[in-house]
XYZ file of N, CA and C in Angstrom:
228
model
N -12.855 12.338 14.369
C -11.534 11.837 14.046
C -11.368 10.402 14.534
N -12.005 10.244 15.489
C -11.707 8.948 15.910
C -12.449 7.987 15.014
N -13.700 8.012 14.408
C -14.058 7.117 13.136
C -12.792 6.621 12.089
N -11.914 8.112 11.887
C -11.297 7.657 10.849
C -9.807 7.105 11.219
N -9.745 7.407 12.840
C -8.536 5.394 13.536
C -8.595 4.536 13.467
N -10.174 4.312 13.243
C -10.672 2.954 13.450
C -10.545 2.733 12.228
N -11.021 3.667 10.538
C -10.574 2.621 9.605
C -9.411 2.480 8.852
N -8.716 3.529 9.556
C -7.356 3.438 9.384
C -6.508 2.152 9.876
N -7.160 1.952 11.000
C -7.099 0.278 11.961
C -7.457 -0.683 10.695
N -8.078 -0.457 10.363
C -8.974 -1.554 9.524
C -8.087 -1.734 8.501
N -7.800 -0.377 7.387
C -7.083 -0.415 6.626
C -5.785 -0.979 6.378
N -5.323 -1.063 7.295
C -3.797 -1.107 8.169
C -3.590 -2.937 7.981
N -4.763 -2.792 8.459
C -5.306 -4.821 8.733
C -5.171 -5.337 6.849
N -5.743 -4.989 6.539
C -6.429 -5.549 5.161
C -4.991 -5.094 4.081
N -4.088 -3.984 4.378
C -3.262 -3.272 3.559
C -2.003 -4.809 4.004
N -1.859 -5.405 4.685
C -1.415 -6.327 4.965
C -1.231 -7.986 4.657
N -2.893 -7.795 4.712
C -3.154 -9.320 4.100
C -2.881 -8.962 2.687
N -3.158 -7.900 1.729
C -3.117 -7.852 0.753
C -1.727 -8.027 0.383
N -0.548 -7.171 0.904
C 0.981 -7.616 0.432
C 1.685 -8.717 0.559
N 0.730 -9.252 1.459
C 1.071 -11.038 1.633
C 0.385 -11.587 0.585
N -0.335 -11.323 -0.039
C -0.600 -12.007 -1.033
C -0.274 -11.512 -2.576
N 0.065 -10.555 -2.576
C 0.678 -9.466 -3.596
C 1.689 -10.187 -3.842
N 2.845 -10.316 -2.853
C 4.054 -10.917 -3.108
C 4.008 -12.431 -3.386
N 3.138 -13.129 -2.603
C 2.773 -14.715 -2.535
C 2.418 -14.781 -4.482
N 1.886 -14.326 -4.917
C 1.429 -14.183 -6.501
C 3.033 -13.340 -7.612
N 3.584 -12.485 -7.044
C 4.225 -12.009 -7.588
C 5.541 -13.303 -8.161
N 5.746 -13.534 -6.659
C 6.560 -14.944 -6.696
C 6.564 -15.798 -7.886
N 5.523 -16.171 -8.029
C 5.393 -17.268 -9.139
C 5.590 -16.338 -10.861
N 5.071 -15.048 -10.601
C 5.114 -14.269 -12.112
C 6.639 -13.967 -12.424
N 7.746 -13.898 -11.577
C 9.030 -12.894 -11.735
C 9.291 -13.475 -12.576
N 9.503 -15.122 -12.619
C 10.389 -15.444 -13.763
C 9.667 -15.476 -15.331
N 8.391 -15.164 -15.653
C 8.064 -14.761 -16.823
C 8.279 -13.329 -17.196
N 8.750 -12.648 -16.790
C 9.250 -11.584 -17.068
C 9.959 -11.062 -17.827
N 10.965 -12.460 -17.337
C 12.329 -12.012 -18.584
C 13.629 -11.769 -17.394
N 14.428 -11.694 -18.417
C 15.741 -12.045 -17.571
C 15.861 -10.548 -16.681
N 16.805 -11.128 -15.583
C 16.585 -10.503 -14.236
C 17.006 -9.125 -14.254
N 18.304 -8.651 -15.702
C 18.556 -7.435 -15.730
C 17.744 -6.517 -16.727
N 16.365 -7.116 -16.730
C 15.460 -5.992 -17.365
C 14.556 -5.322 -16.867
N 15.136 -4.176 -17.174
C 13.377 -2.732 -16.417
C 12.347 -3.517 -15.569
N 11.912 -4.563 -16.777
C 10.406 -5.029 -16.409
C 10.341 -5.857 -15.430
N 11.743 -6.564 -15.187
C 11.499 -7.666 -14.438
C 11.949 -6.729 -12.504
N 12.751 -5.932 -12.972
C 13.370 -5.090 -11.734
C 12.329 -4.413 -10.623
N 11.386 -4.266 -12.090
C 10.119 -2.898 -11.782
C 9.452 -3.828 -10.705
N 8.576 -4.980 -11.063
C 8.348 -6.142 -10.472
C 8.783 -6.626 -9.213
N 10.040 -6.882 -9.164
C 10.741 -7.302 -8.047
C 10.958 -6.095 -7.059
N 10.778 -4.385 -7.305
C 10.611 -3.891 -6.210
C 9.500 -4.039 -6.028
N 8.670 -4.081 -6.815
C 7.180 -3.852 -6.508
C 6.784 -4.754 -5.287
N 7.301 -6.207 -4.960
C 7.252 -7.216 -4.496
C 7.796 -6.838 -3.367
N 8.950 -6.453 -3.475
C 9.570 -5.882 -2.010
C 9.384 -4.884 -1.324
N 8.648 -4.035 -2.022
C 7.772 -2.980 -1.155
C 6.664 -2.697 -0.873
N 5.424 -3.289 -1.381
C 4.512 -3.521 -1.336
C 3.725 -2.955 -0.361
N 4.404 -3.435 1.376
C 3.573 -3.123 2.212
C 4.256 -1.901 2.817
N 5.292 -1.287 2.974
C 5.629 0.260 2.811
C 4.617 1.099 1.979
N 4.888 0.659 0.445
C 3.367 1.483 0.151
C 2.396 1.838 0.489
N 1.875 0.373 0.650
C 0.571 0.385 1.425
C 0.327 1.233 2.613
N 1.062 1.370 3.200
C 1.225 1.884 4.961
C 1.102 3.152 4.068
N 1.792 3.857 3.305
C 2.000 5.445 3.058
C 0.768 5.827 2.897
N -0.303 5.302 2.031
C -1.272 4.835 1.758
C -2.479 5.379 2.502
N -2.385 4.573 3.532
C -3.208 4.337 4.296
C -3.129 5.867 5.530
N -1.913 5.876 5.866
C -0.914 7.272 5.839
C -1.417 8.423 6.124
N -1.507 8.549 4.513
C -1.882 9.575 4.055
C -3.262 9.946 3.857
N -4.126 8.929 3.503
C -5.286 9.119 4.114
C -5.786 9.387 5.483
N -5.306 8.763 6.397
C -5.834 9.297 7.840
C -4.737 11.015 7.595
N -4.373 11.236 7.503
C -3.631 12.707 7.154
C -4.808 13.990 6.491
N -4.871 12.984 5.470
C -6.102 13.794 4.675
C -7.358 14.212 5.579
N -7.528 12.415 6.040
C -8.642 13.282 6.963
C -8.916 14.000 8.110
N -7.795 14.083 8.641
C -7.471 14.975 9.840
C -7.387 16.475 9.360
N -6.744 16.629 8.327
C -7.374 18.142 7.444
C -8.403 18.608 7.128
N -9.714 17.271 6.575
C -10.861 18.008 6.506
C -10.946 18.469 7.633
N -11.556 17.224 8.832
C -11.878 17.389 9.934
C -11.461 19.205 10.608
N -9.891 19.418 10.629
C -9.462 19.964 11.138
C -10.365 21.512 11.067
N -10.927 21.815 9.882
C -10.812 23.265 9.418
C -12.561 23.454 9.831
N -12.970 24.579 9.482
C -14.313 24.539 10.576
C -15.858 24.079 9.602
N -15.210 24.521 7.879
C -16.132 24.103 7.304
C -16.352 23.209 6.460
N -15.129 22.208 6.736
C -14.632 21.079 6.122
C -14.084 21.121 4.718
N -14.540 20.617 3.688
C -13.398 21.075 2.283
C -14.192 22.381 2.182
């Protein structure tokens, strides 16, 4: 279990830089979208604002997962 802290650590790291740059890119796309009260452009702009919540669930839920294999005696 402890292998999978460490790349959960890791993950955690990288799930980060990535929404900083997720949003850093998103930034410049919103306004081709289309005007601000459409689906597409809304969908977008949460996407941007949540990004790294996701990510974290993510990452989450994988160390979760693997604490279940781990857990049981003969793994899946």
């Amino acid at each position: 279990m402890f292998g999978a802290f460490i790349r959960a650590v890791l993950s955690a790291g990288a799930a980060v830089l990535i929404a900083a740059i997720l949003s850093f890119i998103l930034g410049f796309f919103l306004p081709f979208l289309g005007p601000e009260d459409e689906l597409l452009y809304r969908s977008f702009a949460a996407v941007a604002e949540h990004n790294l919540l996701v990510m974290m669930l993510a990452v989450c839920a994988a160390l979760v997962a693997r604490a279940v294999v781990e857990a049981r005696p003969g793994g899946l």
